[in-house]
Coordinates of C-alpha atoms in Angstrom, one line a residue:
X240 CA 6.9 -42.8 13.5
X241 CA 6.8 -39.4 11.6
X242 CA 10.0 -38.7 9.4
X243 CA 11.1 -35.1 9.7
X244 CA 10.6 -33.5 6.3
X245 CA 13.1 -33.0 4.0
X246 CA 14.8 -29.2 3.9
X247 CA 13.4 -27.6 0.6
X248 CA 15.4 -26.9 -2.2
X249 CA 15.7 -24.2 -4.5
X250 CA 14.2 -26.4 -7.6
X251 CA 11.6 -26.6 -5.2
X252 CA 10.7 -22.9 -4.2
X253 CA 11.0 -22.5 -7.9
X254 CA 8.2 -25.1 -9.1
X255 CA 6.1 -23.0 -6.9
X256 CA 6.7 -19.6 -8.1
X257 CA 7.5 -20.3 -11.3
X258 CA 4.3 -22.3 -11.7
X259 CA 2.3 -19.8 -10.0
X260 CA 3.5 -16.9 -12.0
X261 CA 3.0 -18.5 -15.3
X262 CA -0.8 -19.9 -14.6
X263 CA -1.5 -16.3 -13.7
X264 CA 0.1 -14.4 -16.2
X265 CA -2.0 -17.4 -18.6
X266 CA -5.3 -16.6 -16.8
X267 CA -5.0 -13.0 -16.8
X268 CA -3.2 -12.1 -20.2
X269 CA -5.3 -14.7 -22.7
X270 CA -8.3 -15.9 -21.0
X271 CA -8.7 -12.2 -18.7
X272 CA -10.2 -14.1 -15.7
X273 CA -10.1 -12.8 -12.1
X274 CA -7.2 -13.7 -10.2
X275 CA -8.5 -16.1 -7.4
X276 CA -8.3 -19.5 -9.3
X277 CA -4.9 -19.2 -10.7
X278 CA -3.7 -17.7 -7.3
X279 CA -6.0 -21.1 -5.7
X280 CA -3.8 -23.2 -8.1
X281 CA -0.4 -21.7 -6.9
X282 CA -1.8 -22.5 -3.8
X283 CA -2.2 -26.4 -4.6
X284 CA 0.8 -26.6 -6.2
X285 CA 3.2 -25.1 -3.5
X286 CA 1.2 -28.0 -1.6
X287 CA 2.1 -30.6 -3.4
X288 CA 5.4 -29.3 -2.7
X289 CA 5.2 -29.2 0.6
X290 CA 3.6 -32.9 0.7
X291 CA 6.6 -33.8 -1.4
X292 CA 8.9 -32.6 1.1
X293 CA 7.4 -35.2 3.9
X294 CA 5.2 -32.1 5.9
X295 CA 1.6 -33.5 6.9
X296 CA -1.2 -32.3 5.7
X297 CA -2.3 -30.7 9.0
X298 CA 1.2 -29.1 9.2
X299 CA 0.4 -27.6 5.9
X300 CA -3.8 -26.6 6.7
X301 CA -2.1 -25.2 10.2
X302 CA 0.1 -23.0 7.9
X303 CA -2.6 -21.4 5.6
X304 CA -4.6 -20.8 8.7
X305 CA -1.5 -18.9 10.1
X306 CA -0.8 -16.8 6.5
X307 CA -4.5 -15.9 7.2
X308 CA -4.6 -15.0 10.5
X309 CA -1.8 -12.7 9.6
X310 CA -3.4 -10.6 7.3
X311 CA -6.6 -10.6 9.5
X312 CA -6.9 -7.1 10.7
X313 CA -6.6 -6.2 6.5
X314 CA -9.7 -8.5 6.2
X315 CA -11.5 -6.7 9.1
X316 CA -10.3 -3.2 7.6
X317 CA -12.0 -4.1 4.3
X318 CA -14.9 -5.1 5.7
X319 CA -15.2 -2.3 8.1
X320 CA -14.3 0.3 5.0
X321 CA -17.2 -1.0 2.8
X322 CA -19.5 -0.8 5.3
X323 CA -17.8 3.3 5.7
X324 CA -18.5 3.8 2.2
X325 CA -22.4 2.2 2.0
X326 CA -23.1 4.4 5.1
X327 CA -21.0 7.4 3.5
X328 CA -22.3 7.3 0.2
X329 CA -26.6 7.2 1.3
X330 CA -25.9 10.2 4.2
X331 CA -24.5 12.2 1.9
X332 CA -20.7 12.5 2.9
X333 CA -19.2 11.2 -0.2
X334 CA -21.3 13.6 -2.7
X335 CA -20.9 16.6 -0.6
X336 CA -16.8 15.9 -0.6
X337 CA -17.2 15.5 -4.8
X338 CA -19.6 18.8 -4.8
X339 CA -17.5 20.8 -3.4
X340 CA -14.3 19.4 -5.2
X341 CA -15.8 19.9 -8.6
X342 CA -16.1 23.5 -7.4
X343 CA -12.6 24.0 -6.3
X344 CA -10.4 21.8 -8.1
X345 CA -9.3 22.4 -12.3
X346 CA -8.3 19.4 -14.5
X347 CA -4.7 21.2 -15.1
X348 CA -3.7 21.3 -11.3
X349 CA -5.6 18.3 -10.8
X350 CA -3.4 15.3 -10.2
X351 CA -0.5 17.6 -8.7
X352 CA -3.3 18.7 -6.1
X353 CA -4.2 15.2 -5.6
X354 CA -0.5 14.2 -4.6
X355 CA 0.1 17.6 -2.4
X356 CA -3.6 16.7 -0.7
X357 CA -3.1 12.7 -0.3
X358 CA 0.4 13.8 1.1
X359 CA -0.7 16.0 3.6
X360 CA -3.4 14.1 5.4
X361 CA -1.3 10.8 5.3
X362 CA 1.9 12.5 7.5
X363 CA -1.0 13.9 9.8
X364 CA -2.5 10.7 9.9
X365 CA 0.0 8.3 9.5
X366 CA -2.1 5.8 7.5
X367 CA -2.1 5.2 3.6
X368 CA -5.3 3.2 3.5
X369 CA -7.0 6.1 5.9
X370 CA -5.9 8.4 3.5
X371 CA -7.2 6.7 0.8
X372 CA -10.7 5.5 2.0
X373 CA -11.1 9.6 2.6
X374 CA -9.6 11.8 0.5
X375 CA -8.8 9.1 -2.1
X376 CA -12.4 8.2 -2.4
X377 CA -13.8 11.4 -3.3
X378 CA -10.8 12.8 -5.6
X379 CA -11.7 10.0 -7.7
X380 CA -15.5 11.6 -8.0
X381 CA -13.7 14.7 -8.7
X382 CA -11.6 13.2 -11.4
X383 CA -14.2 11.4 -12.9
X384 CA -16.4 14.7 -13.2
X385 CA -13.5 16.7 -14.3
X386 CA -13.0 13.9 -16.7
X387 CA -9.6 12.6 -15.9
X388 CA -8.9 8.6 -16.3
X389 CA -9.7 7.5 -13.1
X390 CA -6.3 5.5 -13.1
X391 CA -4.3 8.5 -13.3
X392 CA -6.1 10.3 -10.3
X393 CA -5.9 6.8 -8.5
X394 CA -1.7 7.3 -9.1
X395 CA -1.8 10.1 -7.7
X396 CA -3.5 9.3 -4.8
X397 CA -1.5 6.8 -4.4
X398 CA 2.0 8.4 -5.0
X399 CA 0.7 11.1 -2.1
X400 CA -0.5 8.4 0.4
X401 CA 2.2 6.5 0.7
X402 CA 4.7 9.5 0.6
X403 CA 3.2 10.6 3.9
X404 CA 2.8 6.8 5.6
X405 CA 6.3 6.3 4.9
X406 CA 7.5 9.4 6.6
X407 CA 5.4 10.1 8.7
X408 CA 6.3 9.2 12.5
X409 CA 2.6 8.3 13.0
X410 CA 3.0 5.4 10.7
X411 CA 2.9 1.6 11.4
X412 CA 5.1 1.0 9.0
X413 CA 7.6 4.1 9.8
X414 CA 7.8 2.7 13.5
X415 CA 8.5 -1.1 12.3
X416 CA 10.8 -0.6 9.8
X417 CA 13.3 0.9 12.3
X418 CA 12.3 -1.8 15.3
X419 CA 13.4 -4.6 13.0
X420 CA 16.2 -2.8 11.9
X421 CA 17.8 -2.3 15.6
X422 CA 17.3 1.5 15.5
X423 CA 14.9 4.6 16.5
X424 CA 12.1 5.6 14.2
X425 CA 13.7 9.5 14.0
X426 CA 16.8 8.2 13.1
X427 CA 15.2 6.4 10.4
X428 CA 12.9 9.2 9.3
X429 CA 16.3 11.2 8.8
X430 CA 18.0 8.6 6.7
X431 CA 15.2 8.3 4.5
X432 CA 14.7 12.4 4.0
X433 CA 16.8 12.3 1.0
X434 CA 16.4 9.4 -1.5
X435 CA 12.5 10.4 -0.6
X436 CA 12.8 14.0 -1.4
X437 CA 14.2 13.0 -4.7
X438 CA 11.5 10.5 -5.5
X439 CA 8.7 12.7 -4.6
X440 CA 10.4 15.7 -6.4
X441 CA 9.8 13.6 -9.5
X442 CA 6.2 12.3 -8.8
X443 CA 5.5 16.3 -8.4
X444 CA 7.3 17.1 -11.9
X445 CA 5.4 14.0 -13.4
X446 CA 2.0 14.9 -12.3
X447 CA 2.2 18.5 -12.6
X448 CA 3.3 17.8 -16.6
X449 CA 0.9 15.4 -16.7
X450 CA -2.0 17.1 -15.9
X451 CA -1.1 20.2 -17.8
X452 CA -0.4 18.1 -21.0
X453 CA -3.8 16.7 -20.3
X454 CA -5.6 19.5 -19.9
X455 CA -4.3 20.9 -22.9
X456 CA -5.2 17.7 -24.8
X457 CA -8.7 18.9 -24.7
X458 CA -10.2 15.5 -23.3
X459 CA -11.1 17.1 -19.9
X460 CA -14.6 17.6 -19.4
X461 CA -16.1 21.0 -19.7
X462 CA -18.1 23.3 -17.5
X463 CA -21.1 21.8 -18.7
X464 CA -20.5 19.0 -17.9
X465 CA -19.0 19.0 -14.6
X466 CA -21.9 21.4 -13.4
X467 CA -24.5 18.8 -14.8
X468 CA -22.9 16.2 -12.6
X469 CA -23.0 19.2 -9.8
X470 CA -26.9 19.3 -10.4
X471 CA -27.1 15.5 -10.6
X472 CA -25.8 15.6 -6.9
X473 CA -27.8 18.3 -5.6
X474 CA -30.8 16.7 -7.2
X475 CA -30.8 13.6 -5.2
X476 CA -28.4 14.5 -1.7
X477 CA -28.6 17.8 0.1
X478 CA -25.6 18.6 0.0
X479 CA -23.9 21.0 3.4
X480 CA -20.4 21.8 4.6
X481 CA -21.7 19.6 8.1
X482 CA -21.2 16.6 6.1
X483 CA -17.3 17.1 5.6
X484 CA -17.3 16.3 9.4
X485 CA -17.3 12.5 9.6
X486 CA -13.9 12.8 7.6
X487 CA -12.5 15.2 9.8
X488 CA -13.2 12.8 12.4
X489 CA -11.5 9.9 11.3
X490 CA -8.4 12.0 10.4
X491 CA -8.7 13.1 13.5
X492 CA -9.1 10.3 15.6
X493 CA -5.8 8.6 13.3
X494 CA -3.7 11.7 13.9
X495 CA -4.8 11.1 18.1
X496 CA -3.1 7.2 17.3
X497 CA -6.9 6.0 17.6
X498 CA -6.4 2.2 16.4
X499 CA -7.3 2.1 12.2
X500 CA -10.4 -0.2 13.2
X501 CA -12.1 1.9 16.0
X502 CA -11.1 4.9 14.4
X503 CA -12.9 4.2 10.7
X504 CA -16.1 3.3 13.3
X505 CA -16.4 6.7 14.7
X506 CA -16.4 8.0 11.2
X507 CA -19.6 5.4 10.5
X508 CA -21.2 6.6 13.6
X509 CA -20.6 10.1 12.3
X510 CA -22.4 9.7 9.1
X511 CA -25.2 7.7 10.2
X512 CA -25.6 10.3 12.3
X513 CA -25.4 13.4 9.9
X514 CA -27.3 10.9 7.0
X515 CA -31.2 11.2 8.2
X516 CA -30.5 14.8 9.5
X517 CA -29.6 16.0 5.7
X518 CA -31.0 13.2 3.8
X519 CA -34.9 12.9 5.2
X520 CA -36.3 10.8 2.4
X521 CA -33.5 7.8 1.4
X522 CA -31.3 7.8 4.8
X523 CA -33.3 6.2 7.4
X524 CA -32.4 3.4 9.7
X525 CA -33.4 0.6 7.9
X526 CA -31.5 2.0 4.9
X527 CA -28.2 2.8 6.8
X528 CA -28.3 -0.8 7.6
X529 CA -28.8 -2.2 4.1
X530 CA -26.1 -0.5 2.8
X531 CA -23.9 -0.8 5.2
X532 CA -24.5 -4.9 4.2
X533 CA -25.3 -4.7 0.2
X534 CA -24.3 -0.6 -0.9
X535 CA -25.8 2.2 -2.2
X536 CA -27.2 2.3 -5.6
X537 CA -27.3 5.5 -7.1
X538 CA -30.1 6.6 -9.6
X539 CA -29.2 10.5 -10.4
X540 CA -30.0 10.2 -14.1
X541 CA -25.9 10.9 -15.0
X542 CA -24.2 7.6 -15.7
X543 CA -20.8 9.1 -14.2
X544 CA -22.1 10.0 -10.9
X545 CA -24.6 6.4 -10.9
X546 CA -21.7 4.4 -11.5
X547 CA -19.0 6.2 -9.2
X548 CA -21.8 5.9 -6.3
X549 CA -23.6 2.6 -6.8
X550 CA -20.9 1.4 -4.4
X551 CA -20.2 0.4 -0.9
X552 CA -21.1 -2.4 1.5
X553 CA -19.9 -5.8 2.8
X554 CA -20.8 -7.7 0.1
X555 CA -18.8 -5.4 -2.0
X556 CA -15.8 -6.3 -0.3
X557 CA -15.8 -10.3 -0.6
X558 CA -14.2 -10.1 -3.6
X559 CA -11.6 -8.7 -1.8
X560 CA -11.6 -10.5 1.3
X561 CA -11.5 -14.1 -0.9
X562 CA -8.3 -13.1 -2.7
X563 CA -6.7 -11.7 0.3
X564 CA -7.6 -15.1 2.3
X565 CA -6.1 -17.1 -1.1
X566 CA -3.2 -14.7 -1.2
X567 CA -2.1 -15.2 2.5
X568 CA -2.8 -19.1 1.9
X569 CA 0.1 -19.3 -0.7
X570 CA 2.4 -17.4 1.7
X571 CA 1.8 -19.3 4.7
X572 CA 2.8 -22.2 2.9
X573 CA 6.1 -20.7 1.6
X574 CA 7.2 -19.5 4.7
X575 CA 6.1 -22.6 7.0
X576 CA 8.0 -25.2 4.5
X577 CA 10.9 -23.2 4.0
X578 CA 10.5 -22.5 0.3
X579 CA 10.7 -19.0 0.7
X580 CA 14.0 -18.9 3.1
X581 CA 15.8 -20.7 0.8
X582 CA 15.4 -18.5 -2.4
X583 CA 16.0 -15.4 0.1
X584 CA 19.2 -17.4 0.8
X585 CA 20.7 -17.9 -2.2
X586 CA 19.5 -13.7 -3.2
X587 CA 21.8 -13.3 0.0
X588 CA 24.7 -15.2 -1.0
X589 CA 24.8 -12.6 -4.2
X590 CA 25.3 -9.7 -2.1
X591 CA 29.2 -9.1 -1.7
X592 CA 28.7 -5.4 -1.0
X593 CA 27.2 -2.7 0.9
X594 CA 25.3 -1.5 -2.3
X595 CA 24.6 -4.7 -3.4
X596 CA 23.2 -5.4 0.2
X597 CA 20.6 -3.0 0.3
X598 CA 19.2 -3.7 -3.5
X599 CA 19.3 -7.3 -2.2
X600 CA 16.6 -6.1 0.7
X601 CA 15.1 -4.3 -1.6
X602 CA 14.4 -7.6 -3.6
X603 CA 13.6 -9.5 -1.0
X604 CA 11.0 -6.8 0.2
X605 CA 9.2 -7.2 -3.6
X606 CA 9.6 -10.8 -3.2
X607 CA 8.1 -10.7 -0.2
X608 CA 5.2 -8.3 -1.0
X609 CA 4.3 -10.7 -4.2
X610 CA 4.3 -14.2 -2.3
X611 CA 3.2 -13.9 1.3
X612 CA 1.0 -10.6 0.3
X613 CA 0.7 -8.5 3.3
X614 CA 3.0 -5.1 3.7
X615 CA 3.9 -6.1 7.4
X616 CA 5.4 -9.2 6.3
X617 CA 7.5 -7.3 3.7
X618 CA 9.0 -5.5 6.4
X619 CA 9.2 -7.8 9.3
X620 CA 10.5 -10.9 7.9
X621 CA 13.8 -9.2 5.4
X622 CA 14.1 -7.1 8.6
X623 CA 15.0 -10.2 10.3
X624 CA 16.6 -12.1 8.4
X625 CA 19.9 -9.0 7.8
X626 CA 19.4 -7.6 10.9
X627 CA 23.1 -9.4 11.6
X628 CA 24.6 -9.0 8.1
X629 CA 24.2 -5.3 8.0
X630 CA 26.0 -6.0 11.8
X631 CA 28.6 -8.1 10.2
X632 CA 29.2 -5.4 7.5
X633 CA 30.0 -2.4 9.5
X634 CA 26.5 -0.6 8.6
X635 CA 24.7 1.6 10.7
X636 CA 20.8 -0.1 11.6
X637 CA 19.3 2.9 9.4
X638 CA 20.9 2.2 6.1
X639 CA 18.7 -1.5 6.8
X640 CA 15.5 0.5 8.0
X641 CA 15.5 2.9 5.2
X642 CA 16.4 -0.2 2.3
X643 CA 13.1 -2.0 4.3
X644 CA 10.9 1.2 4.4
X645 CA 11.7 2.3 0.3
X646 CA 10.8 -0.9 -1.0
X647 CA 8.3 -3.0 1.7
X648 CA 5.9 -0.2 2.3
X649 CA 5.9 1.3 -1.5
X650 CA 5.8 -1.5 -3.6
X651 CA 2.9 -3.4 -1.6
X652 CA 0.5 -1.3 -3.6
X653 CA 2.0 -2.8 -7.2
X654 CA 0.7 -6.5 -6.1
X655 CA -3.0 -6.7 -7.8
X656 CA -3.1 -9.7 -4.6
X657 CA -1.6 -8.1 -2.0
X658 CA -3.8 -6.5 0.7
X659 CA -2.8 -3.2 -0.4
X660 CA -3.6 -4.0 -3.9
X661 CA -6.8 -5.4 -3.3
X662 CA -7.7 -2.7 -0.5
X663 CA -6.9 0.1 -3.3
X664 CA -9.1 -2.0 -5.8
X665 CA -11.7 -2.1 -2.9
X666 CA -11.9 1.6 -2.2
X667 CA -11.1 3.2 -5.5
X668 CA -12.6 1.1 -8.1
X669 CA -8.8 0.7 -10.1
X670 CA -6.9 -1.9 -10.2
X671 CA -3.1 -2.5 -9.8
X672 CA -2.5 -3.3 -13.5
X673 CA -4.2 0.1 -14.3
X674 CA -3.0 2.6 -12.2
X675 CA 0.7 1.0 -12.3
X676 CA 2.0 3.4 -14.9
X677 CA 0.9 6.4 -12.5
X678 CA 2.0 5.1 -9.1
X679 CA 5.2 7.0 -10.0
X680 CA 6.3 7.5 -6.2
X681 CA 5.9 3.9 -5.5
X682 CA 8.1 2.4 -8.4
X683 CA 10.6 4.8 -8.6
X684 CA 11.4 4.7 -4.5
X685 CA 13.1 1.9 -4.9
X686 CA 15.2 2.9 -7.8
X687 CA 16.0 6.4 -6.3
X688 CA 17.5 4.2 -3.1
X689 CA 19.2 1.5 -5.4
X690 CA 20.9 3.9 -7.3
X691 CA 21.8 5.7 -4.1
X692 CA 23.1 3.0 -2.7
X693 CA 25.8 2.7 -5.4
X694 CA 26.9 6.0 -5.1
X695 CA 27.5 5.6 -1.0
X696 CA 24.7 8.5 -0.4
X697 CA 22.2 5.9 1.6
X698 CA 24.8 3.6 2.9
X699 CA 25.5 4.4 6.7
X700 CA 28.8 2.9 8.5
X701 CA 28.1 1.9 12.1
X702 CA 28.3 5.1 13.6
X703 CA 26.4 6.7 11.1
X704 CA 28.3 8.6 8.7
X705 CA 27.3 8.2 4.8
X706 CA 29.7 5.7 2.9
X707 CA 30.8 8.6 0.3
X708 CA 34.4 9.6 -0.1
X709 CA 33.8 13.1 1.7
X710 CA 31.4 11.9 4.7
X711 CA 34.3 9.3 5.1
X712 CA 36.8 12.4 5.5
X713 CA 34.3 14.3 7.7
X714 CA 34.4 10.9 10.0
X715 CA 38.3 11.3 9.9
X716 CA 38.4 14.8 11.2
X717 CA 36.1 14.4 13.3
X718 CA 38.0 11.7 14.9
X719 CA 40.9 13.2 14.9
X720 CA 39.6 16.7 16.5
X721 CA 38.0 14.8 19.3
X722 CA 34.4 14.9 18.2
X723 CA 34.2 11.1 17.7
X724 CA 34.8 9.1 19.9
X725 CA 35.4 5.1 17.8
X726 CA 35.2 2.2 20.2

């Protein structure tokens, strides 16, 4: 007969996450390998564990099948996206979008314009990674020709994309945060208005310094410079305004709640349509197939503009699939065998107040995001598991949603494993490491609520007044005058 496994222990969640971080911080910091062994070894190990434990090995396969099938629409997006940018980059779309952004856009307003333009299109659209495969992928070209680090732009574009899926109502994330939580997604959107007004206040202070420091600097590429890379462009693609539509029509079809994977289609349909009408020569059938499978390769005769645009295609995009599949592997292991529950458990058992309850969510959202590496999961799965403590402590369902929301959507884009990670890797060409010190909104979201949280301004008491000395004293004479009623 089959013994029932034995319940995991915290010595052994921590042989597998202590043993995974230190073979990849080994791997990456000395020997500067990818990160798909070592993350294939913390796989293997948190095995072991499991087979320790008394689980079978099919319970275990069954488990890494389930991490991956949860992160499988962010293996079809990545798939679908290189395909977009092969088709995008041979019919001309992406070099018309970095034309005419070398034309508008100066080094010293650069990166704040980036944040403001990123933030925009992701509250109409309601998507980071839409945002991002866009406008994202051509503000890098622009940044590269205006010669700004491409990790800085890629902060940017980051900070701004993820300012507008988190608040905008359009959002997956926006609408599950507030389901898990027990409460309506404007109610939610309210709560978060001001620890997220703060935050991006200060990515807008940061970039706008940034990029005027910069500028001044005098490492910014001249006119020169910027209109050779113009004539590189216009040498090779015909370059017309009709080729900013395929874009257009993926915001568009995002904004009308057009599912992510349909709606990046239409805007492959839309370039390989507008590609042999402006692009006779290169852009032909056969051509919008190949890279569509293997990318473009770009021969202008200006290393910036052949490197930036010898990009694109499925095959492009296995890296990324592979360590996404790996990734999810780890995490389906973790959560199947309990590992994970039980250090989430004992983070719990530190949480004796309000405050301390929401940077505990927060923690758990990061842990999370780091060891079953898919944003959803960040949310759903802490969302869960205090649903009934925040109950138990008297707090409103938003002061949960809003802890969730600041620290599961954000901080998925700081994992170099996590699908966000590896989707921004995908699509701008920069990885987690490098743009980390430029991801301002991301990092300091968490902080802004954290530090909130202490000071009562994000906790919410069960019928939703803030925590503070004078929103308790509001609640009072509002009682007392009739206008709440307390059951």
């Amino acid at each position: 007969m089959n013994k029932e496994p034995k319940q995991a222990k915290l010595q052994h969640a921590l042989i597998s996450f202590v043993l995974l971080i230190g073979i990849m911080a080994v791997s990456i910091i000395v020997y500067g390998v990818d990160v798909h062994v070592p993350m294939l070894c913390g796989v293997i190990i948190a095995a072991l564990v499991a087979l320790y434990l008394g689980f079978s090995w099919k319970a275990i396969e069954e488990a890494m099948i389930k991490g991956i099938g949860n992160a499988m629409q962010s293996i079809i997006i990545l798939m679908i996206v290189g395909v977009l940018v092969g088709t995008w980059v041979v019919s001309g779309v992406v070099p018309a979008m970095i034309y005419y952004g070398l034309k508008l856009l100066s080094p010293s307003i650069f990166l704040v314009a980036a944040l403001l333009i990123c933030s925009i299109t992701s509250l109409a659209t309601g998507t980071a990674w839409g945002t991002m495969g866009t406008m994202g992928l051509a503000l890098i070209g622009i940044a590269i020709g205006l010669g700004i680090p491409a990790p800085m732009a890629a902060g940017a574009i980051i900070s701004g994309s993820y300012f507008g899926d988190k608040m905008s109502p359009l959002s997956d994330t926006t609408n599950l945060a507030p389901a898990m939580a027990g409460t309506d997604v404007m109610t939610h959107i309210k709560a978060m208005l001001l620890p997220t007004a703060v935050a991006y206040g200060i990515s807008i202070v940061f970039f706008l310094v940034l990029g005027l420091s910069y500028a001044k600097s005098g490492n910014v590429a001249g006119m020169e410079e910027v209109d050779a890379m113009n004539n590189a462009l216009s040498s090779l693609f015909n370059i017309n305004p009709a080729l900013l539509i395929p874009p257009l029509v993926i915001i568009v079809a995002v904004a009308l709640k057009v599912p992510a994977i349909p709606g990046i289609t239409l805007g492959i349909i839309a370039g390989a349509i507008l590609g042999p009408i402006f692009q006779h020569d290169m852009c032909s059938i056969g051509a919008l197939l190949d890279c569509g499978m293997n990318g473009f390769t770009c021969e202008t005769g200006n290393a910036a503009i052949d490197k930036l645009l010898s990009t694109g295609g499925i095959t492009n995009m296995l890296y990324s699939v592979s360590l996404t599949m790996i990734a999810m592997m780890f995490g389906g292991i973790m959560e199947a065998t309990g590992q994970l529950e039980v250090v989430v458990n004992k983070i719990i058992a530190l949480a004796k107040k309000p405050a301390s309850l929401v940077v505990t969510t927060e923690l758990t959202c990061m842990l999370s995001n780091a060891t079953m590496p898919e944003q959803y999961i960040s949310i759903v799965i802490p969302g869960r598991m205090y649903q009934q403590t925040y109950k138990e402590k008297g707090l409103h369902a938003k002061t949960l949603s809003n802890a969730l929301e600041s620290s599961g959507t954000v901080t998925s884009a700081l994992i170099p494993w996590n699908t966000c990670g590896v989707y921004i890797l995908a699509t701008l060409g920069v990885g987690a490491f490098e743009y980390l010190p430029y991801a301002i909104f991301n990092y300091t979201m968490p902080i802004v609520v954290a530090v909130m949280a202490f000071m009562g301004l994000v906790i919410f008491d069960k019928d939703g007044y803030r925590m503070t000395k004078k929103a308790q004293a509001q609640k009072a004479a509002d009682i007392e005058s009739g206008k709440l009623v307390v059951e």
